[in-house]
Tab-separated table of C-alpha atoms in Angstrom:
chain	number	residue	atom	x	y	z
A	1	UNK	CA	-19.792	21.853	-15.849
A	2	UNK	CA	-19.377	20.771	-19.835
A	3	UNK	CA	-21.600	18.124	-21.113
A	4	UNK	CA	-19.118	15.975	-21.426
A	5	UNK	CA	-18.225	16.273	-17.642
A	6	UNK	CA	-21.806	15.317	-16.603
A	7	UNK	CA	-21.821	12.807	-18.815
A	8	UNK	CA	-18.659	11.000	-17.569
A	9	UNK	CA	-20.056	11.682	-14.411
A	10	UNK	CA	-23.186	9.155	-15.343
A	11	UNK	CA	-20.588	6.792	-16.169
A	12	UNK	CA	-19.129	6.436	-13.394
A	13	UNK	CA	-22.756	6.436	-11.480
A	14	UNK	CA	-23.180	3.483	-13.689
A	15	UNK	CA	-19.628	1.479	-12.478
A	16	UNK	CA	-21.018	2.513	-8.771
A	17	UNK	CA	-23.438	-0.536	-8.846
A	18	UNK	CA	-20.668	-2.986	-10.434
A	19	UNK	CA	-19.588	-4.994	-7.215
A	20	UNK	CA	-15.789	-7.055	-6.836
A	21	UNK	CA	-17.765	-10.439	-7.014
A	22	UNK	CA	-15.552	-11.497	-4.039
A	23	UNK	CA	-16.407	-8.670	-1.942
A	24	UNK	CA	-19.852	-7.504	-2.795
A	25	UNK	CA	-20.111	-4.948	-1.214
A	26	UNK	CA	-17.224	-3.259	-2.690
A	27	UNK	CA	-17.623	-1.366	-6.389
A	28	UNK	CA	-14.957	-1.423	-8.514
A	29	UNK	CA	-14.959	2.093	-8.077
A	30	UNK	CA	-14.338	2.040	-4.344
A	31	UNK	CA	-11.468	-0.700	-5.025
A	32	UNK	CA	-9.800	1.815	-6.789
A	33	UNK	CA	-9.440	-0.157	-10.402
A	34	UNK	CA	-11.607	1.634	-12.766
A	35	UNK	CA	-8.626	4.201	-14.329
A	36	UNK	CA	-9.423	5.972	-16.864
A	37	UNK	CA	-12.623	6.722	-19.598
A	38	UNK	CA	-12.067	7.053	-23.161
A	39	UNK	CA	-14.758	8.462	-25.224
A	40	UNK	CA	-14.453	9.127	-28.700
A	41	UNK	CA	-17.179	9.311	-31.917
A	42	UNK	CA	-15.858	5.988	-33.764
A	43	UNK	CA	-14.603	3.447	-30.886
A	44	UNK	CA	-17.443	4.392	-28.592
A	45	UNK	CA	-16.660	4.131	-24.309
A	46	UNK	CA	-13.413	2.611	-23.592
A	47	UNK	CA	-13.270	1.738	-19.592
A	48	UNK	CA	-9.664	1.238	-18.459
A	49	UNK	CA	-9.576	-1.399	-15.591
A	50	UNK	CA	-6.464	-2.529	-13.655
A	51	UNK	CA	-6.448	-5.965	-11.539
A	52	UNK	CA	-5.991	-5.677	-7.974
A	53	UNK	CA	-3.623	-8.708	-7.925
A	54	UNK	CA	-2.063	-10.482	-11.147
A	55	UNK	CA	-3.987	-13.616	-11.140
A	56	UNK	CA	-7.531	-12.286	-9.550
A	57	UNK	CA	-9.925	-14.592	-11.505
A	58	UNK	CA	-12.572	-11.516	-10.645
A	59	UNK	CA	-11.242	-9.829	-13.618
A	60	UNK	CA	-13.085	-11.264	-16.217
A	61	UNK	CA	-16.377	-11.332	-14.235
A	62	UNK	CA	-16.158	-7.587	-13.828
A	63	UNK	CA	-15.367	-6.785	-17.573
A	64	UNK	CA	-18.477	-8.633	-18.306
A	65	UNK	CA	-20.489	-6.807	-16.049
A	66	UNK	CA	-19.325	-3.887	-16.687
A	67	UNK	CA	-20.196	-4.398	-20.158
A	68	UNK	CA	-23.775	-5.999	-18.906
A	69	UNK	CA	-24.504	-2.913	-16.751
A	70	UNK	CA	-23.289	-0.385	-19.423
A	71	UNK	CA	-25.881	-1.962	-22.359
A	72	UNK	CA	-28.668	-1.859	-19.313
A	73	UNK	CA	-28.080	2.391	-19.158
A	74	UNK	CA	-28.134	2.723	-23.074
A	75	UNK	CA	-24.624	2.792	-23.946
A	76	UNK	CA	-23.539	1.358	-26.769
A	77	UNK	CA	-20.170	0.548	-27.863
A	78	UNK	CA	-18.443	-0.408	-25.030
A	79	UNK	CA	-15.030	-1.694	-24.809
A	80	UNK	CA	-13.488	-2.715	-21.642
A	81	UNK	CA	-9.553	-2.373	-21.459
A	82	UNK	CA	-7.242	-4.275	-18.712
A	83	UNK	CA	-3.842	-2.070	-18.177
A	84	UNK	CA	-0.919	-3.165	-15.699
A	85	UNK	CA	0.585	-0.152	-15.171
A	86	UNK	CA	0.956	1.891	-12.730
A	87	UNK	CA	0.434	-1.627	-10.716
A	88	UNK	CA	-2.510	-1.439	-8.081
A	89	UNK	CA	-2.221	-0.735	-4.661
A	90	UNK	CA	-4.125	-0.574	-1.362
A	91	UNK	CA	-4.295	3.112	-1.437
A	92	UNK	CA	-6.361	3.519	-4.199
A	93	UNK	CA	-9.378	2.312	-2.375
A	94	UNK	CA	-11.334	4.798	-1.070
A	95	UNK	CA	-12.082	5.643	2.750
A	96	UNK	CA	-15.527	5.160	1.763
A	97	UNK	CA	-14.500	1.893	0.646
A	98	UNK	CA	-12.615	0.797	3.626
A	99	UNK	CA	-15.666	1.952	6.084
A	100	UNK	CA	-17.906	-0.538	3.988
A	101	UNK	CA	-15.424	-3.630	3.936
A	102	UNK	CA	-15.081	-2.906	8.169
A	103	UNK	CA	-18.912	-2.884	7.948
A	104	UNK	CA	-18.990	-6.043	6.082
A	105	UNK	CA	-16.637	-7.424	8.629
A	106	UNK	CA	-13.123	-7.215	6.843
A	107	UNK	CA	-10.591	-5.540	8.268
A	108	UNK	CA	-9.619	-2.822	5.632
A	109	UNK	CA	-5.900	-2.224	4.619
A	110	UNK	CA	-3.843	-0.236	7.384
A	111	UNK	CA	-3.058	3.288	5.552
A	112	UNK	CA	0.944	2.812	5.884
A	113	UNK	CA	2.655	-0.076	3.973
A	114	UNK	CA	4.042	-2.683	6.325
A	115	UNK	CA	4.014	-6.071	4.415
A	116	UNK	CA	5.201	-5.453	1.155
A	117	UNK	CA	9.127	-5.676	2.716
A	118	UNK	CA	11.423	-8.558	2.820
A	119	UNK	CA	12.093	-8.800	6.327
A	120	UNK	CA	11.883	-11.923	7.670
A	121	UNK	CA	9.976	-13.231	10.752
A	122	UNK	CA	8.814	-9.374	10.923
A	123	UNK	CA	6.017	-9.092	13.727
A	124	UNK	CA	2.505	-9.193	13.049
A	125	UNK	CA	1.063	-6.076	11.748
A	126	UNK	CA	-1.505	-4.260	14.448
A	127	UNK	CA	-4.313	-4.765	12.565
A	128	UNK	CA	-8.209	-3.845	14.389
A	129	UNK	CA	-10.913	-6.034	14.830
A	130	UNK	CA	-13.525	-5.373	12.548
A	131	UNK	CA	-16.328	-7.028	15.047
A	132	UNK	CA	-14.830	-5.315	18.442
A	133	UNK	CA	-12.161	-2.629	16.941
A	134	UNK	CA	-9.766	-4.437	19.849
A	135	UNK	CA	-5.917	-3.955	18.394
A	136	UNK	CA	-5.427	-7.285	20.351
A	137	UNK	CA	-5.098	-9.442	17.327
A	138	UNK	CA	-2.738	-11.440	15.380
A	139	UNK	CA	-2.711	-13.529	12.471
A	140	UNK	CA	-3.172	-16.534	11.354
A	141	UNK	CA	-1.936	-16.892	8.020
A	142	UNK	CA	-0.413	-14.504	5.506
A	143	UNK	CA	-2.649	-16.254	2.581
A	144	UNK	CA	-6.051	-16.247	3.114
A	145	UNK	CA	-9.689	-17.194	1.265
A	146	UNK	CA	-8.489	-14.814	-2.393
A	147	UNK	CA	-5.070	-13.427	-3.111
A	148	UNK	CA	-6.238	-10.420	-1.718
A	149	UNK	CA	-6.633	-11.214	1.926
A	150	UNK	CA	-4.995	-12.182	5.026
A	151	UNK	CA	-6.540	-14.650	8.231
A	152	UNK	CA	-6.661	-13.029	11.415
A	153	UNK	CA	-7.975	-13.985	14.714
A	154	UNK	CA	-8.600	-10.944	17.880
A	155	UNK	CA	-7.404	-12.203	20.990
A	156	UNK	CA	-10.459	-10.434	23.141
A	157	UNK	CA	-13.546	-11.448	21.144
A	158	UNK	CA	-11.739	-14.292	19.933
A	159	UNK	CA	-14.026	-13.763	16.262
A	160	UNK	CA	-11.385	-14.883	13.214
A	161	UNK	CA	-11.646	-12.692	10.445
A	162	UNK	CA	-10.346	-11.359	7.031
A	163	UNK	CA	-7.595	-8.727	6.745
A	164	UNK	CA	-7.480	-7.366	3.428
A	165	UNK	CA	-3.974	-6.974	3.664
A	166	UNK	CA	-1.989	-3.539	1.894
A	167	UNK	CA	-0.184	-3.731	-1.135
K	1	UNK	CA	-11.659	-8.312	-22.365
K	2	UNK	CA	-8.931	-6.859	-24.134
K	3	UNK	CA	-5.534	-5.988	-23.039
K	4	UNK	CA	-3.066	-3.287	-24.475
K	5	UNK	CA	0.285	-3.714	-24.516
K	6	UNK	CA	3.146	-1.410	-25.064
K	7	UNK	CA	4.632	-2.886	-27.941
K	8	UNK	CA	4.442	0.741	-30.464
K	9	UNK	CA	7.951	0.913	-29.651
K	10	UNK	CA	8.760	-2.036	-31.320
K	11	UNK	CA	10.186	-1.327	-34.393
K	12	UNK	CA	12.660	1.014	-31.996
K	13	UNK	CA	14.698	-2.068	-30.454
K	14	UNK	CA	15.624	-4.555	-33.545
K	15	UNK	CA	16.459	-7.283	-31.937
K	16	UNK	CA	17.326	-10.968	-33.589
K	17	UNK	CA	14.743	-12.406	-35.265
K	18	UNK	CA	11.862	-14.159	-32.626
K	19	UNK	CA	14.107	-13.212	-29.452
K	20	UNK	CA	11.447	-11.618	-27.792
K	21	UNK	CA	8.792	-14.256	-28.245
K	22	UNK	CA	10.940	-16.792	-27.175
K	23	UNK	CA	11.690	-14.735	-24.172
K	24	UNK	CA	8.135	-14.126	-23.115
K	25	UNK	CA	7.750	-17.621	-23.707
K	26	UNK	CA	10.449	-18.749	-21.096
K	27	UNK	CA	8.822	-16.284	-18.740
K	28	UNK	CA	5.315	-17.545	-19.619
K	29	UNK	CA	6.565	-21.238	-19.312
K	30	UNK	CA	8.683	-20.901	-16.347
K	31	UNK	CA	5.204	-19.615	-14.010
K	32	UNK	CA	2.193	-21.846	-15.804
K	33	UNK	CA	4.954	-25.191	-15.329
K	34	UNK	CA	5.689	-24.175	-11.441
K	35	UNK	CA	1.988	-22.890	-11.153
K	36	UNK	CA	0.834	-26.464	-11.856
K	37	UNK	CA	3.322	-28.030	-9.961
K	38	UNK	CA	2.349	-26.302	-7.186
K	39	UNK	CA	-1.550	-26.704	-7.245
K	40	UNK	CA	-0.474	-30.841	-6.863
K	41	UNK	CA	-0.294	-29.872	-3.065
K	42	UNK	CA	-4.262	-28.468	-3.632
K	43	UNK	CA	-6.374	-29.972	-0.650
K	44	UNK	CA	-3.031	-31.948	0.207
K	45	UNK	CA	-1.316	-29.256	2.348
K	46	UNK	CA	0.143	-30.156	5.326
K	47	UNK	CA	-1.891	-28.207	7.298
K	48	UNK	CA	-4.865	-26.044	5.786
K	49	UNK	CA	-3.066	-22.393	6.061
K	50	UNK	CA	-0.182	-23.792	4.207
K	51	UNK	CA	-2.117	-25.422	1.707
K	52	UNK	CA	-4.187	-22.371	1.416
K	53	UNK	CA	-0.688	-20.184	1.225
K	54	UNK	CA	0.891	-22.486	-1.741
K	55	UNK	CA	-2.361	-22.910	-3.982
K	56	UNK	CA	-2.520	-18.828	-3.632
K	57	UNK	CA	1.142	-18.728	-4.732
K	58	UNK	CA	0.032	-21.106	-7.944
K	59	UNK	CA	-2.768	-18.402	-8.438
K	60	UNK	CA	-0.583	-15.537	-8.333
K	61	UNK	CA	1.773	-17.720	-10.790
K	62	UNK	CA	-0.957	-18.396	-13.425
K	63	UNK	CA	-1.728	-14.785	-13.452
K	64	UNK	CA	1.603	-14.076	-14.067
K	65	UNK	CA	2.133	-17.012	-16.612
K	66	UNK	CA	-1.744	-15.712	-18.544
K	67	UNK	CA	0.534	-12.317	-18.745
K	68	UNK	CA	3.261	-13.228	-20.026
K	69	UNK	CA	1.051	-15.304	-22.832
K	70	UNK	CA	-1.508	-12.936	-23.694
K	71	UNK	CA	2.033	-10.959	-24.764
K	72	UNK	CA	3.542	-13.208	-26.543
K	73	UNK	CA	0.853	-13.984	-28.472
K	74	UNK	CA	0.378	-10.344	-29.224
K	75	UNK	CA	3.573	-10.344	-30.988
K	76	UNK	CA	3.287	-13.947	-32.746
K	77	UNK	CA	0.396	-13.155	-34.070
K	78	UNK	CA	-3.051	-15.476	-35.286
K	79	UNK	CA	-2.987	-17.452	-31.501
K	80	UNK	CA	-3.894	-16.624	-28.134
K	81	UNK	CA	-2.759	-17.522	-24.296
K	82	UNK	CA	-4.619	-20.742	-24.617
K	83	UNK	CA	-3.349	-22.530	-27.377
K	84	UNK	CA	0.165	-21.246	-26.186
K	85	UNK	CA	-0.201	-23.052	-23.189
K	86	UNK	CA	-2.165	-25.824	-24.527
K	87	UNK	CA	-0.751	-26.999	-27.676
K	88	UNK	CA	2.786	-26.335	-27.493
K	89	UNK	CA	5.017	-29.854	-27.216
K	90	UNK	CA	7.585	-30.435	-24.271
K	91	UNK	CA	10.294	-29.438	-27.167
K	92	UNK	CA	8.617	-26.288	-27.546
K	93	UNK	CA	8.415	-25.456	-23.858
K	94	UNK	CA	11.764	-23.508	-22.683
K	95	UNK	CA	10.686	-23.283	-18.691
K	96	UNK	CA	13.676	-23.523	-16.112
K	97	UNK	CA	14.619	-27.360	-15.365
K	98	UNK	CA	14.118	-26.363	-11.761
K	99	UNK	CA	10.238	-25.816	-11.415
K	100	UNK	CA	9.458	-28.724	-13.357
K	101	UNK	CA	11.455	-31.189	-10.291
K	102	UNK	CA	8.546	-33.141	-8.392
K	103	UNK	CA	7.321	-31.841	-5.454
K	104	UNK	CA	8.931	-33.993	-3.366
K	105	UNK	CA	7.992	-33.786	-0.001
K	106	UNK	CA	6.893	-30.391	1.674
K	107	UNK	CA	10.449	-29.460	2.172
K	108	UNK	CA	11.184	-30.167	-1.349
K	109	UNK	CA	8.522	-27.973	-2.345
K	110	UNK	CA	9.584	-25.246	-0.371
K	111	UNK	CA	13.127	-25.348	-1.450
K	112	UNK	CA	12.343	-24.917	-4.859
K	113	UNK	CA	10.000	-22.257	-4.633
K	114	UNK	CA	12.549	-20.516	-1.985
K	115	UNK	CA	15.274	-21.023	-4.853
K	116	UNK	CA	12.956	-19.257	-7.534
K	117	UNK	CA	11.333	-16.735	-5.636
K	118	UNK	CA	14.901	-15.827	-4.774
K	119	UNK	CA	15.722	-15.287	-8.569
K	120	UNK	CA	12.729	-14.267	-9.296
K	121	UNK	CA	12.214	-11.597	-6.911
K	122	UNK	CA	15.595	-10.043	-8.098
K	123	UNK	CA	14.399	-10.730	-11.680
K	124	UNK	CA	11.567	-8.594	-11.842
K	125	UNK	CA	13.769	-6.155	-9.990
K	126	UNK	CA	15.886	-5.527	-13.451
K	127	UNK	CA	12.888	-6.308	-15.723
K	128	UNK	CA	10.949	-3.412	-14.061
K	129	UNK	CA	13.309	-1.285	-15.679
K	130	UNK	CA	13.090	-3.024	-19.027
K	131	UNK	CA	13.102	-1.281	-22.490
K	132	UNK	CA	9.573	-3.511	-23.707
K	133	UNK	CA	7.354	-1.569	-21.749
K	134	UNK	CA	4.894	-4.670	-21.514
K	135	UNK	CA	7.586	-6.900	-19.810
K	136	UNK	CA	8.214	-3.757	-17.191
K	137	UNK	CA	4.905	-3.207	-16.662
K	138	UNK	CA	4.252	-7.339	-15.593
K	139	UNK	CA	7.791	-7.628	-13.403
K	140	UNK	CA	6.782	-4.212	-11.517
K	141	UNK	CA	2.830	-5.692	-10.946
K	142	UNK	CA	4.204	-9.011	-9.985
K	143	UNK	CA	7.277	-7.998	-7.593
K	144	UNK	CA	5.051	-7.314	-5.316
K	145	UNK	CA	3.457	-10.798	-4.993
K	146	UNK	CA	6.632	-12.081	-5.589
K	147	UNK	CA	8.073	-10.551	-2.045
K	148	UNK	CA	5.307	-12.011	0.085
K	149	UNK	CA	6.242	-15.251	-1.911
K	150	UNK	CA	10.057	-14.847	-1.255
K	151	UNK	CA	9.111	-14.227	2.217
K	152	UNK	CA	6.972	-16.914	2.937
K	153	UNK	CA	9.531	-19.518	1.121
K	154	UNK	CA	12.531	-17.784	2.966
K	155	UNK	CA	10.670	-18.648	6.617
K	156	UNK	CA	10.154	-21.716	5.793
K	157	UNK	CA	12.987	-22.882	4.690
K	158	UNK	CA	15.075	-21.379	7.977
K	159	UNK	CA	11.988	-23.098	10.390
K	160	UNK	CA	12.835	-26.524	8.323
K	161	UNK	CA	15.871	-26.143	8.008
K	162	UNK	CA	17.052	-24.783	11.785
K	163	UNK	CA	14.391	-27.525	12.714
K	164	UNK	CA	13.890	-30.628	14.124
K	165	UNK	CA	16.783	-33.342	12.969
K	166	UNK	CA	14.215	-34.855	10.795
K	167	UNK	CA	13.167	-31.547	8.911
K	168	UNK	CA	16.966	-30.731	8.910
K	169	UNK	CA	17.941	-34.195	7.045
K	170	UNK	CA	15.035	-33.893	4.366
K	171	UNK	CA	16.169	-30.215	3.756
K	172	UNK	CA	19.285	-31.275	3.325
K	173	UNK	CA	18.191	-33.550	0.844
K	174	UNK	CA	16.280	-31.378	-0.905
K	175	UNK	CA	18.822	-29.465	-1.605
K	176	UNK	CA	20.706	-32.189	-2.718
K	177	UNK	CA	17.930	-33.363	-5.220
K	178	UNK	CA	17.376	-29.684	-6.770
K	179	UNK	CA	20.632	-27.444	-6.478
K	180	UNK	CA	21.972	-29.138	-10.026
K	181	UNK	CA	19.272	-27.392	-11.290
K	182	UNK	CA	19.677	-23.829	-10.352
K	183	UNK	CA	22.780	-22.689	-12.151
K	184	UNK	CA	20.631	-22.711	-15.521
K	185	UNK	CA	18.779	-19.678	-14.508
K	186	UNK	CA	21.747	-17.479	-14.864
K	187	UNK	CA	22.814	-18.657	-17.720
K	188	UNK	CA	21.239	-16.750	-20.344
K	189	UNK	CA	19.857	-18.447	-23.606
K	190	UNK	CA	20.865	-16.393	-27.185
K	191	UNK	CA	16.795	-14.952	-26.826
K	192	UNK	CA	17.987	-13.921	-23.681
K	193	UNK	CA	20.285	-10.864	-25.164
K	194	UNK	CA	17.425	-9.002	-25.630
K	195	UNK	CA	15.964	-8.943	-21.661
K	196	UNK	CA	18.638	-6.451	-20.451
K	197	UNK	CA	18.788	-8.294	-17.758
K	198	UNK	CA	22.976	-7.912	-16.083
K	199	UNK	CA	23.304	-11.968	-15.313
K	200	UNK	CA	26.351	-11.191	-13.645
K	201	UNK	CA	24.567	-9.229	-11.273
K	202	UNK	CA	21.937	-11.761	-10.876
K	203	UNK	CA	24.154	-14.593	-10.439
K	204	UNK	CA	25.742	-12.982	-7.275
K	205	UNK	CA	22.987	-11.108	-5.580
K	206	UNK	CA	21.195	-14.574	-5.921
K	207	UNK	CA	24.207	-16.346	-4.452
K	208	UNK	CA	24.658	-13.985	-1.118
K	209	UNK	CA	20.935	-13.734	-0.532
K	210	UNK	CA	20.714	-17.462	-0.539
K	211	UNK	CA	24.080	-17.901	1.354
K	212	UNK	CA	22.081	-15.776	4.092
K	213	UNK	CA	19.056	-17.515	4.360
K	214	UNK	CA	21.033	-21.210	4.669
K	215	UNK	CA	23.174	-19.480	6.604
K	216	UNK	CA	20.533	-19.513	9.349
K	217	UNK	CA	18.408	-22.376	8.315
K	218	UNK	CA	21.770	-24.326	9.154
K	219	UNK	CA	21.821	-25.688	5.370
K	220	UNK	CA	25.128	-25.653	3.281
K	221	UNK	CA	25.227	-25.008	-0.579
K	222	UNK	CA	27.121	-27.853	-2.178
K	223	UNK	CA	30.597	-26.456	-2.637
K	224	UNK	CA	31.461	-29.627	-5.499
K	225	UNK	CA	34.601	-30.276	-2.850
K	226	UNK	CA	36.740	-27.882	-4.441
K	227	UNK	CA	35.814	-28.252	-7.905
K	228	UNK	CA	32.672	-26.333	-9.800
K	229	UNK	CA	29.344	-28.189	-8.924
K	230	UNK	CA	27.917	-29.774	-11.916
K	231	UNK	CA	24.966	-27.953	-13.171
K	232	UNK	CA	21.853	-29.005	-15.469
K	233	UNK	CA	20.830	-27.138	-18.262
K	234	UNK	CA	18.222	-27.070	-21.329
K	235	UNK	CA	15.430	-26.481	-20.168
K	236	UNK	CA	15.415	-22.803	-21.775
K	237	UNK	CA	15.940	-24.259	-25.245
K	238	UNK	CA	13.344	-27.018	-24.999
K	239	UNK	CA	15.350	-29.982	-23.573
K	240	UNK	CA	13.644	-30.898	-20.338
K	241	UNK	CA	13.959	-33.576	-17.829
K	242	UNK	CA	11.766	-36.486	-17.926
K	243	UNK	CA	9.295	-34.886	-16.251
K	244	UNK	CA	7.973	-32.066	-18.158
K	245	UNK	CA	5.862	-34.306	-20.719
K	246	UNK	CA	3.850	-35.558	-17.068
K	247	UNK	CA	2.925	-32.331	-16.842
K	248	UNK	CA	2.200	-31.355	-19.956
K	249	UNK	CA	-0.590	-34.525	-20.318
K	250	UNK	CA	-2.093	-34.014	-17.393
K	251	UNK	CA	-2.076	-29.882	-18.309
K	252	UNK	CA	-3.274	-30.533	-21.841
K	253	UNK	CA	-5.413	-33.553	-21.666
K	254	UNK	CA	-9.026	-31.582	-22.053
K	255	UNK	CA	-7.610	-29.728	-24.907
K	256	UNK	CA	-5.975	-32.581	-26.319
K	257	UNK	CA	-8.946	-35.129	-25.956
K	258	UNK	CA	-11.630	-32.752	-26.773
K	259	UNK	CA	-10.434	-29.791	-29.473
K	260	UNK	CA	-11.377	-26.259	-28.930
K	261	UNK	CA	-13.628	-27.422	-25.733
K	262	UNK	CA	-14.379	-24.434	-23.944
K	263	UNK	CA	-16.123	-23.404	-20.498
C-alpha cells in the first residue's frame, strides 16, 4: 500500500464519524455522498460531496462538519466541493448502512427501484417492518418527515414508521 | 461550501449576448416563485400528509430554484443566489405567469402544480441532454423528484376531478381560472434559443399527457369553441400579473427592511 493510499484511507476514517444530521446514525460515508478526494501540494484536501436530494437543507451542515472534523485530525486546507452529477441514488448506500437505519428503526431502501416510475395509482411497494420484519405493511404517505423518506404503518404490530424510500 | 459548475466549455457555444443568464434565471424564477407559493399551504394542509407532501414539494423546489441561482450567478459574476433572489424587482423576474396564480383552493393548487410538473417533468427530460453541462447536470438530479411530484399531482387531480360533484365543479373551475396561463410555457422567449429545448415536441407531449390524465379525472381542456383559446403571456420577459409584486414583498421583506441581515 503507497503512502498516499493509507493516507486517503485516514481520510475517510475521519468522514466515518461525520453523521447525516437527520439520520444520526448514518455517516455520510454509509449514505453514499462523499465522491471523490482531491489532494494536491497548493489547494490542500478537496472532499467532493453530492446531495442526496436537491433541496436537503443537511447539506450545508455536513460541509461544515466536515470541515470541523477535518481541522480536529490536523488537516489543514480543506475545501469541501458539492457536485450534481452523476445524481444520487439509493444504491449508493451501503448494506452496512441499511442494517444501521433498520436498527435505528427506518426501513432502508428496497434494493430494486419501484417508485421512481410514472405509473399512476401503482400499488404500495412491499416494504418490511423495521420493528417486526412483517411484509404486512402499507403506507401512509409518499412524503414524509425530510425529502428523503416515506410514512408507513405494518398492519401486524400496527408500529408507524419511516421508509427511506429508493431513488 | 463551494459548488463547481461545468461552465469551461463556455467559450465553445457563443450564444447571444446574456441568453444564458436570462435562461437560468427563468428556471431559477419559475421554482423559488412556485416554491413560495406553495409553502402558503405550510401548517394549512387539508389534512397533515398532504400538507406534509406539498411543503416537501416547495423544498424540493427551492433546492432546485438555489441551483439554478448559484449558476447564474456563476456566470454574471460579483453576486450570489441571495441577492438574485432577493433584490431583483418584479420587472426583473421572468418566472412562468402560471406559478405565480393564487393558490386558490386545494384543487386550485393541485391543478397548477399538475400543469407544471407535467411540463416540467418533460422539461428536464430534454435539458438532461443539454449542451451546458451545469443545466444537464440539475434537470437529470431533479427529474427524479420531479416524477414523484408529477405523480402525486396527476392522482390528485383524477381523485378530484372523477370525485364527488363538489370536487368535480371546483376542478372544473380551476381549470378555468389557470389554463390561460399555460400556453406561455411553450412559447419560447429569444434567451430561450439557446436551451435546445424542441418546443414543438414539448408542446404536444404536454398536450396528450394532459389530455390523458383529464381524460380520466372527467375534466375537459377548454377547446375556445372552435377558435384558438386565448393565452397569457409575459411573464418570461418580466411582465407579470398583479400578483407577483405580493410575493415578492412578502419574499423580500427581511432583506429589504434590514440590508445584508444574515442568519
Amino acid at each position: 500500500m503507497s503512502t498516499n493510499t493509507i493516507h486517503k484511507k485516514n481520510i475517510y476514517t475521519c468522514l466515518e464519524e461525520i453523521k447525516d444530521p437527520e439520520v444520526p446514525v448514518l455517516s455520510i460515508i454509509d449514505l453514499g455522498i462523499v465522491r471523490d478526494i482531491k489532494e494536491s501540494e497548493e489547494d490542500g484536501i478537496e472532499i467532493i460531496i453530492t446531495p442526496t436530494y436537491t433541496g436537503c437543507p443537511a447539506m450545508d451542515m455536513i460541509a461544515m462538519n466536515i470541515k470541523m472534523t477535518m481541522a480536529s485530525y490536523g488537516y489543514k486546507n480543506i475545501k469541501v466541493t458539492s457536485v450534481l452529477s452523476p445524481a444520487w441514488t439509493t444504491d449508493w448506500m451501503s448494506e452496512e448502512g441499511k442494517r444501521k437505519l433498520k436498527e435505528y428503526g427506518i426501513a432502508p431502501p428496497n434494493p430494486k427501484q419501484q417508485v421512481c416510475h410514472e405509473n399512476l395509482f401503482a400499488p404500495n411497494e412491499a416494504v418490511q417492518c423495521p420493528h417486526c420484519n412483517s411484509h404486512h405493511t402499507h403506507r401512509i404517505s409518499e412524503f414524509g418527515s425530510t425529502a428523503c423518506k416515506a410514512l408507513y404503518q405494518c398492519d401486524d404490530c400496527k408500529e408507524p414508521f419511516d421508509y427511506f424510500k429508493c431513488h | 461550501m463551494e459548488n463547481t459548475f461545468n461552465n469551461k466549455d463556455s467559450s465553445k457555444v457563443p450564444p447571444s449576448e446574456g441568453f444564458r443568464e436570462a435562461y437560468t434565471l427563468h428556471l431559477a424564477d419559475t421554482t423559488l416563485i412556485l416554491a413560495q407559493r406553495n409553502s402558503e399551504w405550510c401548517g394549512h394542509g387539508p389534512i397533515l400528509e398532504q400538507d406534509i407532501a406539498i411543503t416537501n414539494i416547495s423544498l424540493d423546489l427551492i433546492g432546485q430554484a438555489r441551483n439554478f441561482y448559484q449558476y447564474a450567478a456563476s456566470l454574471i459574476g460579483n453576486t450570489d443566489e441571495d441577492k438574485l433572489a432577493y433584490l431583483r424587482t418584479e420587472r426583473e423576474f421572468k418566472n412562468l405567469l402560471l406559478v405565480e396564480q393564487p393558490n386558490g383552493d386545494w384543487g386550485q393548487t393541485i391543478l397548477r402544480q399538475y400543469l407544471f410538473s407535467q411540463f416540467q417533468y418533460l422539461l428536464y427530460q430534454q435539458l438532461q441532454n443539454s449542451k451546458d453541462e451545469q443545466l444537464a447536470a440539475i434537470a437529470a438530479k431533479a427529474i427524479k423528484e420531479t416524477s414523484y411530484h408529477l405523480r402525486w399531482s396527476s392522482e390528485w387531480v383524477i381523485r378530484l376531478g372523477d370525485g364527488t360533484e363538489e370536487s368535480h365543479a371546483r376542478m372544473l373551475n380551476a381549470v378555468d381560472e389557470l389554463w390561460s396561463y399555460t400556453g406561455e410555457m411553450f412559447i419560447p422567449a429569444e434567451y430561450e434559443t439557446i436551451s435546445g429545448v424542441d418546443y414543438t415536441l414539448l408542446k404536444q407531449s404536454w398536450t396528450e399527457k394532459v389530455n390523458s390524465v383529464f381524460s380520466e379525472a372527467t375534466l375537459i381542456p377548454p377547446s375556445g369553441g372552435g377558435g384558438a383559446v386565448f393565452m397569457q403571456t409575459g411573464g418570461k420577459e418580466g411582465r407579470h400579473t398583479e400578483h407577483l409584486g405580493f410575493i415578492l414583498t412578502k419574499l423580500q421583506y427581511m432583506q429589504r427592511a434590514y440590508p445584508n441581515s444574515e442568519w
